[in-house]
GROMACS .gro file of C-alpha atoms in nm:
model
  366
    1UNK     CA    1   4.743   1.528 -15.582
    2UNK     CA    2   5.000   1.778 -15.439
    3UNK     CA    3   4.902   1.977 -15.150
    4UNK     CA    4   4.814   2.337 -15.224
    5UNK     CA    5   4.877   2.601 -14.958
    6UNK     CA    6   4.651   2.899 -14.891
    7UNK     CA    7   4.936   3.127 -14.988
    8UNK     CA    8   4.988   2.954 -15.321
    9UNK     CA    9   4.615   2.977 -15.397
   10UNK     CA   10   4.616   3.337 -15.316
   11UNK     CA   11   4.864   3.402 -15.601
   12UNK     CA   12   4.591   3.310 -15.849
   13UNK     CA   13   4.684   2.953 -15.972
   14UNK     CA   14   4.777   2.642 -15.770
   15UNK     CA   15   5.114   2.501 -15.808
   16UNK     CA   16   5.146   2.134 -15.907
   17UNK     CA   17   5.448   1.915 -15.997
   18UNK     CA   18   5.533   1.811 -16.357
   19UNK     CA   19   5.444   1.457 -16.268
   20UNK     CA   20   5.087   1.572 -16.159
   21UNK     CA   21   5.039   1.777 -16.479
   22UNK     CA   22   5.121   1.464 -16.688
   23UNK     CA   23   4.897   1.244 -16.483
   24UNK     CA   24   4.612   1.497 -16.532
   25UNK     CA   25   4.703   1.529 -16.904
   26UNK     CA   26   4.736   1.902 -16.872
   27UNK     CA   27   4.891   2.095 -17.163
   28UNK     CA   28   5.177   2.349 -17.128
   29UNK     CA   29   5.221   2.642 -17.365
   30UNK     CA   30   5.511   2.463 -17.542
   31UNK     CA   31   5.295   2.151 -17.593
   32UNK     CA   32   5.013   2.367 -17.731
   33UNK     CA   33   5.247   2.512 -17.984
   34UNK     CA   34   5.382   2.174 -18.101
   35UNK     CA   35   5.015   2.054 -18.139
   36UNK     CA   36   4.915   2.379 -18.319
   37UNK     CA   37   4.653   2.451 -18.060
   38UNK     CA   38   4.553   2.753 -17.856
   39UNK     CA   39   4.362   2.774 -17.525
   40UNK     CA   40   4.003   2.902 -17.510
   41UNK     CA   41   4.023   2.971 -17.125
   42UNK     CA   42   4.286   3.086 -16.885
   43UNK     CA   43   4.551   2.845 -16.736
   44UNK     CA   44   4.441   2.629 -16.446
   45UNK     CA   45   4.778   2.554 -16.279
   46UNK     CA   46   5.143   2.627 -16.276
   47UNK     CA   47   5.469   2.473 -16.198
   48UNK     CA   48   5.808   2.593 -16.108
   49UNK     CA   49   6.062   2.428 -16.326
   50UNK     CA   50   6.445   2.475 -16.390
   51UNK     CA   51   6.367   2.692 -16.691
   52UNK     CA   52   6.113   2.904 -16.526
   53UNK     CA   53   5.744   2.893 -16.445
   54UNK     CA   54   5.527   2.669 -16.662
   55UNK     CA   55   5.158   2.739 -16.717
   56UNK     CA   56   4.919   2.451 -16.771
   57UNK     CA   57   4.591   2.452 -16.962
   58UNK     CA   58   4.287   2.232 -16.957
   59UNK     CA   59   4.307   1.996 -17.266
   60UNK     CA   60   3.915   2.017 -17.299
   61UNK     CA   61   3.945   2.389 -17.350
   62UNK     CA   62   4.165   2.435 -17.657
   63UNK     CA   63   4.105   2.474 -18.028
   64UNK     CA   64   4.316   2.472 -18.347
   65UNK     CA   65   4.554   2.767 -18.365
   66UNK     CA   66   4.561   3.005 -18.656
   67UNK     CA   67   4.871   2.974 -18.882
   68UNK     CA   68   5.169   3.206 -18.829
   69UNK     CA   69   5.115   3.544 -18.999
   70UNK     CA   70   5.449   3.541 -19.184
   71UNK     CA   71   5.617   3.249 -19.365
   72UNK     CA   72   5.910   3.125 -19.177
   73UNK     CA   73   5.805   3.290 -18.854
   74UNK     CA   74   5.724   3.067 -18.564
   75UNK     CA   75   5.394   3.114 -18.376
   76UNK     CA   76   5.458   3.259 -18.037
   77UNK     CA   77   5.404   3.037 -17.734
   78UNK     CA   78   5.063   3.093 -17.575
   79UNK     CA   79   5.209   3.235 -17.253
   80UNK     CA   80   5.453   3.471 -17.422
   81UNK     CA   81   5.356   3.839 -17.357
   82UNK     CA   82   5.225   4.007 -17.664
   83UNK     CA   83   5.353   4.351 -17.773
   84UNK     CA   84   5.118   4.636 -17.677
   85UNK     CA   85   4.928   4.785 -17.965
   86UNK     CA   86   5.060   5.103 -18.114
   87UNK     CA   87   4.865   5.387 -17.949
   88UNK     CA   88   4.636   5.571 -18.201
   89UNK     CA   89   4.578   5.946 -18.161
   90UNK     CA   90   4.232   6.056 -18.034
   91UNK     CA   91   3.946   6.078 -18.281
   92UNK     CA   92   3.945   6.409 -18.460
   93UNK     CA   93   4.303   6.504 -18.378
   94UNK     CA   94   4.548   6.536 -18.663
   95UNK     CA   95   4.880   6.471 -18.501
   96UNK     CA   96   5.235   6.488 -18.647
   97UNK     CA   97   5.416   6.148 -18.642
   98UNK     CA   98   5.693   5.969 -18.823
   99UNK     CA   99   5.624   5.776 -19.143
  100UNK     CA  100   5.719   5.453 -18.969
  101UNK     CA  101   5.473   5.515 -18.677
  102UNK     CA  102   5.209   5.605 -18.936
  103UNK     CA  103   5.268   5.288 -19.135
  104UNK     CA  104   5.231   5.072 -18.818
  105UNK     CA  105   4.887   5.242 -18.755
  106UNK     CA  106   4.775   5.182 -19.118
  107UNK     CA  107   4.800   5.556 -19.214
  108UNK     CA  108   4.908   5.639 -19.565
  109UNK     CA  109   4.944   5.925 -19.798
  110UNK     CA  110   4.701   5.984 -20.085
  111UNK     CA  111   4.967   5.881 -20.332
  112UNK     CA  112   5.049   5.561 -20.147
  113UNK     CA  113   4.683   5.467 -20.115
  114UNK     CA  114   4.635   5.531 -20.485
  115UNK     CA  115   4.917   5.286 -20.559
  116UNK     CA  116   4.726   5.034 -20.342
  117UNK     CA  117   4.395   5.115 -20.523
  118UNK     CA  118   4.239   5.298 -20.229
  119UNK     CA  119   4.067   5.633 -20.216
  120UNK     CA  120   4.021   5.838 -19.901
  121UNK     CA  121   3.655   5.899 -19.807
  122UNK     CA  122   3.741   6.111 -19.479
  123UNK     CA  123   3.982   6.372 -19.388
  124UNK     CA  124   4.339   6.326 -19.279
  125UNK     CA  125   4.411   6.162 -18.941
  126UNK     CA  126   4.778   6.264 -18.917
  127UNK     CA  127   5.073   6.416 -19.107
  128UNK     CA  128   5.449   6.398 -19.122
  129UNK     CA  129   5.702   6.644 -19.241
  130UNK     CA  130   5.963   6.534 -19.511
  131UNK     CA  131   6.332   6.626 -19.507
  132UNK     CA  132   6.262   6.909 -19.754
  133UNK     CA  133   6.000   7.053 -19.501
  134UNK     CA  134   5.696   6.940 -19.700
  135UNK     CA  135   5.385   6.840 -19.510
  136UNK     CA  136   5.230   6.507 -19.617
  137UNK     CA  137   4.874   6.437 -19.492
  138UNK     CA  138   4.798   6.080 -19.387
  139UNK     CA  139   4.466   5.888 -19.407
  140UNK     CA  140   4.330   5.585 -19.227
  141UNK     CA  141   4.312   5.304 -19.481
  142UNK     CA  142   4.026   5.139 -19.295
  143UNK     CA  143   3.800   5.430 -19.377
  144UNK     CA  144   3.909   5.444 -19.742
  145UNK     CA  145   3.707   5.315 -20.056
  146UNK     CA  146   3.854   5.025 -20.242
  147UNK     CA  147   3.901   5.111 -20.614
  148UNK     CA  148   3.843   4.863 -20.893
  149UNK     CA  149   4.160   4.672 -20.965
  150UNK     CA  150   4.309   4.681 -21.315
  151UNK     CA  151   4.339   4.391 -21.555
  152UNK     CA  152   4.684   4.203 -21.503
  153UNK     CA  153   4.711   4.162 -21.878
  154UNK     CA  154   4.630   4.489 -22.053
  155UNK     CA  155   4.657   4.704 -21.733
  156UNK     CA  156   4.367   4.932 -21.838
  157UNK     CA  157   4.036   4.753 -21.807
  158UNK     CA  158   3.864   4.664 -21.470
  159UNK     CA  159   3.902   4.310 -21.348
  160UNK     CA  160   3.613   4.079 -21.445
  161UNK     CA  161   3.733   3.723 -21.386
  162UNK     CA  162   4.060   3.556 -21.302
  163UNK     CA  163   4.227   3.899 -21.266
  164UNK     CA  164   4.137   3.993 -21.621
  165UNK     CA  165   3.913   4.250 -21.770
  166UNK     CA  166   3.618   4.110 -21.953
  167UNK     CA  167   3.777   4.164 -22.298
  168UNK     CA  168   4.097   3.995 -22.207
  169UNK     CA  169   3.906   3.714 -22.029
  170UNK     CA  170   3.679   3.650 -22.325
  171UNK     CA  171   3.992   3.648 -22.553
  172UNK     CA  172   4.173   3.402 -22.330
  173UNK     CA  173   3.874   3.170 -22.290
  174UNK     CA  174   3.823   3.165 -22.672
  175UNK     CA  175   4.182   3.060 -22.713
  176UNK     CA  176   4.158   2.791 -22.446
  177UNK     CA  177   3.823   2.669 -22.610
  178UNK     CA  178   3.991   2.644 -22.950
  179UNK     CA  179   4.285   2.443 -22.810
  180UNK     CA  180   4.056   2.225 -22.609
  181UNK     CA  181   3.820   2.156 -22.899
  182UNK     CA  182   4.114   2.062 -23.126
  183UNK     CA  183   4.237   1.825 -22.864
  184UNK     CA  184   3.894   1.664 -22.810
  185UNK     CA  185   3.810   1.641 -23.177
  186UNK     CA  186   4.133   1.481 -23.281
  187UNK     CA  187   4.129   1.138 -23.443
  188UNK     CA  188   4.335   0.904 -23.214
  189UNK     CA  189   4.271   0.587 -23.393
  190UNK     CA  190   4.202   0.393 -23.081
  191UNK     CA  191   4.064   0.046 -23.077
  192UNK     CA  192   3.712   0.002 -22.924
  193UNK     CA  193   3.819  -0.348 -22.812
  194UNK     CA  194   4.128  -0.232 -22.610
  195UNK     CA  195   3.970   0.089 -22.469
  196UNK     CA  196   3.810  -0.027 -22.143
  197UNK     CA  197   3.579   0.146 -21.902
  198UNK     CA  198   3.558   0.056 -21.546
  199UNK     CA  199   3.381   0.154 -21.218
  200UNK     CA  200   3.408   0.039 -20.860
  201UNK     CA  201   3.149   0.076 -20.573
  202UNK     CA  202   3.302   0.114 -20.234
  203UNK     CA  203   3.227   0.093 -19.861
  204UNK     CA  204   3.356   0.456 -19.848
  205UNK     CA  205   3.588   0.701 -20.016
  206UNK     CA  206   3.916   0.647 -19.817
  207UNK     CA  207   4.215   0.425 -19.879
  208UNK     CA  208   4.121   0.190 -19.598
  209UNK     CA  209   3.772   0.123 -19.747
  210UNK     CA  210   3.699  -0.186 -19.950
  211UNK     CA  211   3.548  -0.270 -20.293
  212UNK     CA  212   3.189  -0.389 -20.313
  213UNK     CA  213   3.135  -0.408 -20.689
  214UNK     CA  214   3.343  -0.412 -20.999
  215UNK     CA  215   3.244  -0.354 -21.372
  216UNK     CA  216   3.450  -0.355 -21.686
  217UNK     CA  217   3.332  -0.290 -22.034
  218UNK     CA  218   3.495  -0.200 -22.366
  219UNK     CA  219   3.411   0.094 -22.594
  220UNK     CA  220   3.165  -0.113 -22.792
  221UNK     CA  221   2.954  -0.158 -22.481
  222UNK     CA  222   3.050  -0.524 -22.433
  223UNK     CA  223   3.039  -0.626 -22.071
  224UNK     CA  224   3.378  -0.797 -21.992
  225UNK     CA  225   3.333  -0.828 -21.618
  226UNK     CA  226   3.076  -0.752 -21.359
  227UNK     CA  227   3.059  -0.882 -21.001
  228UNK     CA  228   2.973  -0.792 -20.640
  229UNK     CA  229   3.271  -0.840 -20.410
  230UNK     CA  230   3.285  -0.921 -20.033
  231UNK     CA  231   3.485  -0.703 -19.808
  232UNK     CA  232   3.722  -0.879 -19.587
  233UNK     CA  233   3.729  -0.635 -19.293
  234UNK     CA  234   3.420  -0.399 -19.320
  235UNK     CA  235   3.091  -0.538 -19.183
  236UNK     CA  236   2.865  -0.247 -19.263
  237UNK     CA  237   2.872   0.078 -19.471
  238UNK     CA  238   2.556   0.264 -19.406
  239UNK     CA  239   2.648   0.600 -19.563
  240UNK     CA  240   2.754   0.473 -19.893
  241UNK     CA  241   2.479   0.198 -19.890
  242UNK     CA  242   2.233   0.487 -19.926
  243UNK     CA  243   2.407   0.592 -20.247
  244UNK     CA  244   2.471   0.255 -20.429
  245UNK     CA  245   2.219   0.039 -20.259
  246UNK     CA  246   2.469  -0.256 -20.198
  247UNK     CA  247   2.394  -0.412 -19.859
  248UNK     CA  248   2.595  -0.647 -19.644
  249UNK     CA  249   2.341  -0.921 -19.712
  250UNK     CA  250   2.395  -0.883 -20.092
  251UNK     CA  251   2.769  -0.953 -20.073
  252UNK     CA  252   2.792  -1.213 -19.814
  253UNK     CA  253   2.837  -1.492 -20.063
  254UNK     CA  254   3.038  -1.284 -20.330
  255UNK     CA  255   3.397  -1.344 -20.403
  256UNK     CA  256   3.667  -1.115 -20.245
  257UNK     CA  257   3.866  -0.873 -20.442
  258UNK     CA  258   4.167  -1.100 -20.393
  259UNK     CA  259   3.974  -1.392 -20.546
  260UNK     CA  260   3.879  -1.192 -20.869
  261UNK     CA  261   4.223  -1.039 -20.906
  262UNK     CA  262   4.360  -1.286 -21.154
  263UNK     CA  263   4.069  -1.243 -21.381
  264UNK     CA  264   4.090  -0.851 -21.367
  265UNK     CA  265   4.465  -0.868 -21.438
  266UNK     CA  266   4.404  -1.076 -21.749
  267UNK     CA  267   4.142  -0.827 -21.869
  268UNK     CA  268   4.363  -0.526 -21.802
  269UNK     CA  269   4.679  -0.682 -21.949
  270UNK     CA  270   4.553  -0.629 -22.315
  271UNK     CA  271   4.402  -0.278 -22.259
  272UNK     CA  272   4.553   0.019 -22.430
  273UNK     CA  273   4.355   0.272 -22.228
  274UNK     CA  274   4.146   0.234 -21.890
  275UNK     CA  275   3.885   0.514 -21.856
  276UNK     CA  276   3.679   0.595 -21.542
  277UNK     CA  277   3.490   0.897 -21.420
  278UNK     CA  278   3.717   0.987 -21.132
  279UNK     CA  279   4.016   0.752 -21.126
  280UNK     CA  280   4.210   0.844 -20.815
  281UNK     CA  281   4.036   0.623 -20.560
  282UNK     CA  282   3.934   0.343 -20.799
  283UNK     CA  283   4.287   0.324 -20.943
  284UNK     CA  284   4.437   0.302 -20.601
  285UNK     CA  285   4.250  -0.007 -20.520
  286UNK     CA  286   4.311  -0.176 -20.853
  287UNK     CA  287   4.679  -0.119 -20.820
  288UNK     CA  288   4.662  -0.336 -20.515
  289UNK     CA  289   4.608  -0.628 -20.743
  290UNK     CA  290   4.964  -0.609 -20.858
  291UNK     CA  291   5.267  -0.704 -20.672
  292UNK     CA  292   5.552  -0.498 -20.826
  293UNK     CA  293   5.600  -0.117 -20.859
  294UNK     CA  294   5.640  -0.162 -21.244
  295UNK     CA  295   5.317  -0.328 -21.273
  296UNK     CA  296   5.140  -0.060 -21.079
  297UNK     CA  297   5.310   0.219 -21.286
  298UNK     CA  298   5.204   0.037 -21.611
  299UNK     CA  299   4.841   0.040 -21.487
  300UNK     CA  300   4.861   0.398 -21.396
  301UNK     CA  301   5.003   0.502 -21.731
  302UNK     CA  302   4.694   0.344 -21.897
  303UNK     CA  303   4.447   0.549 -21.700
  304UNK     CA  304   4.254   0.847 -21.823
  305UNK     CA  305   4.013   1.038 -21.604
  306UNK     CA  306   3.687   1.124 -21.781
  307UNK     CA  307   3.590   1.352 -21.494
  308UNK     CA  308   3.894   1.568 -21.538
  309UNK     CA  309   3.830   1.580 -21.915
  310UNK     CA  310   3.461   1.695 -21.855
  311UNK     CA  311   3.587   1.951 -21.601
  312UNK     CA  312   3.814   2.095 -21.858
  313UNK     CA  313   3.536   2.096 -22.128
  314UNK     CA  314   3.288   2.262 -21.875
  315UNK     CA  315   3.553   2.536 -21.782
  316UNK     CA  316   3.635   2.617 -22.141
  317UNK     CA  317   3.276   2.628 -22.255
  318UNK     CA  318   3.174   2.814 -21.937
  319UNK     CA  319   2.887   2.576 -21.859
  320UNK     CA  320   2.838   2.742 -21.515
  321UNK     CA  321   2.779   2.414 -21.340
  322UNK     CA  322   2.806   2.419 -20.961
  323UNK     CA  323   2.897   2.039 -20.961
  324UNK     CA  324   3.081   1.831 -21.218
  325UNK     CA  325   2.946   1.490 -21.139
  326UNK     CA  326   2.874   1.206 -21.388
  327UNK     CA  327   2.504   1.296 -21.351
  328UNK     CA  328   2.578   1.653 -21.451
  329UNK     CA  329   2.767   1.528 -21.753
  330UNK     CA  330   2.485   1.296 -21.864
  331UNK     CA  331   2.229   1.578 -21.821
  332UNK     CA  332   2.442   1.826 -22.029
  333UNK     CA  333   2.484   1.592 -22.312
  334UNK     CA  334   2.117   1.481 -22.303
  335UNK     CA  335   2.196   1.124 -22.230
  336UNK     CA  336   1.956   0.888 -22.055
  337UNK     CA  337   2.074   0.641 -21.786
  338UNK     CA  338   2.067   0.266 -21.859
  339UNK     CA  339   2.004   0.094 -21.523
  340UNK     CA  340   2.029   0.244 -21.180
  341UNK     CA  341   2.255   0.550 -21.133
  342UNK     CA  342   2.534   0.502 -20.885
  343UNK     CA  343   2.564   0.121 -20.953
  344UNK     CA  344   2.897   0.026 -21.102
  345UNK     CA  345   2.718  -0.128 -21.412
  346UNK     CA  346   2.523   0.186 -21.490
  347UNK     CA  347   2.819   0.426 -21.406
  348UNK     CA  348   3.052   0.234 -21.630
  349UNK     CA  349   2.817   0.258 -21.925
  350UNK     CA  350   2.741   0.626 -21.852
  351UNK     CA  351   3.113   0.699 -21.846
  352UNK     CA  352   3.162   0.524 -22.183
  353UNK     CA  353   2.888   0.740 -22.344
  354UNK     CA  354   3.003   1.064 -22.192
  355UNK     CA  355   3.359   0.990 -22.304
  356UNK     CA  356   3.232   0.950 -22.657
  357UNK     CA  357   3.063   1.286 -22.641
  358UNK     CA  358   3.379   1.447 -22.531
  359UNK     CA  359   3.596   1.263 -22.781
  360UNK     CA  360   3.366   1.201 -23.082
  361UNK     CA  361   3.644   1.097 -23.314
  362UNK     CA  362   3.868   0.896 -23.058
  363UNK     CA  363   3.819   0.566 -23.228
  364UNK     CA  364   3.880   0.702 -23.589
  365UNK     CA  365   4.208   0.727 -23.785
  366UNK     CA  366   4.339   1.031 -23.968
   0.00000   0.00000   0.00000
């Protein structure tokens, strides 16, 4: 490490070379900005560089930096001096100031506050004189009372939900409910044989996780495929094992997803619609069964997410559910589970029955 003289120490921070800072993994202000970090302690060293003095911070004493306040404005480097706050007048003193100075302090006239839906609760803290000589009293917004905001639709009622007053909100929800019920109660004339339901159980919820179980059945409840699958990379999955109950021992002799891929492709080939309760992760893994972009796109176009349809139904009918899981849907429609919940077999059958509650005439013709 570079030698540090007594005089250098007396200046507050030791001087080190850039090479020594790199060796110790210290972070400069510019590096912190690029990594979107900010220090939680004072700098521990400095360096004289060509472009000026560089301050270095301990990488163990940093945290995520807040976003820049304004769009398009870069966050200031950590060692950039900040502007001094605008001085405020002493408490109790009503001082004359410019409108610009007042705005910087958060002082506004009663008219301006009313436009922002605030009402003064204390006396004026400052004033300014207009060009015509009129005196305008200013109030501190932090001491003002927030007034109820008006409905963004009618402009008169007080906001209730979604920036609408209660009357406008109820009217809008009734319209959405009518539209949604027409959509769900339509007769689509779909074939029960070619409408397939599927579910996968996984080692986790991310793209790098692997499939442990696959189930496919048609709308008649006929089981077309069901098998455990053996992961090729993962050896244990303790967190998800607590949910679906599939252990490494259970799948050690099961086929891999690659081995069952031809069978699944044959099943999906004749499907007109593929339905699952939450398709994003499952569909991503099923698309890996196909080699071309066109085949992946064709599979994606067949998919329909029953979870999204239940979420729309729950919102339009204001069910007030804190979660929108498959178990919530089963409970809401009064359906009993067949088998063990969170297994691919039981979840596939549950999805099929929830879907039929949401779309009671899906398989009927006009």
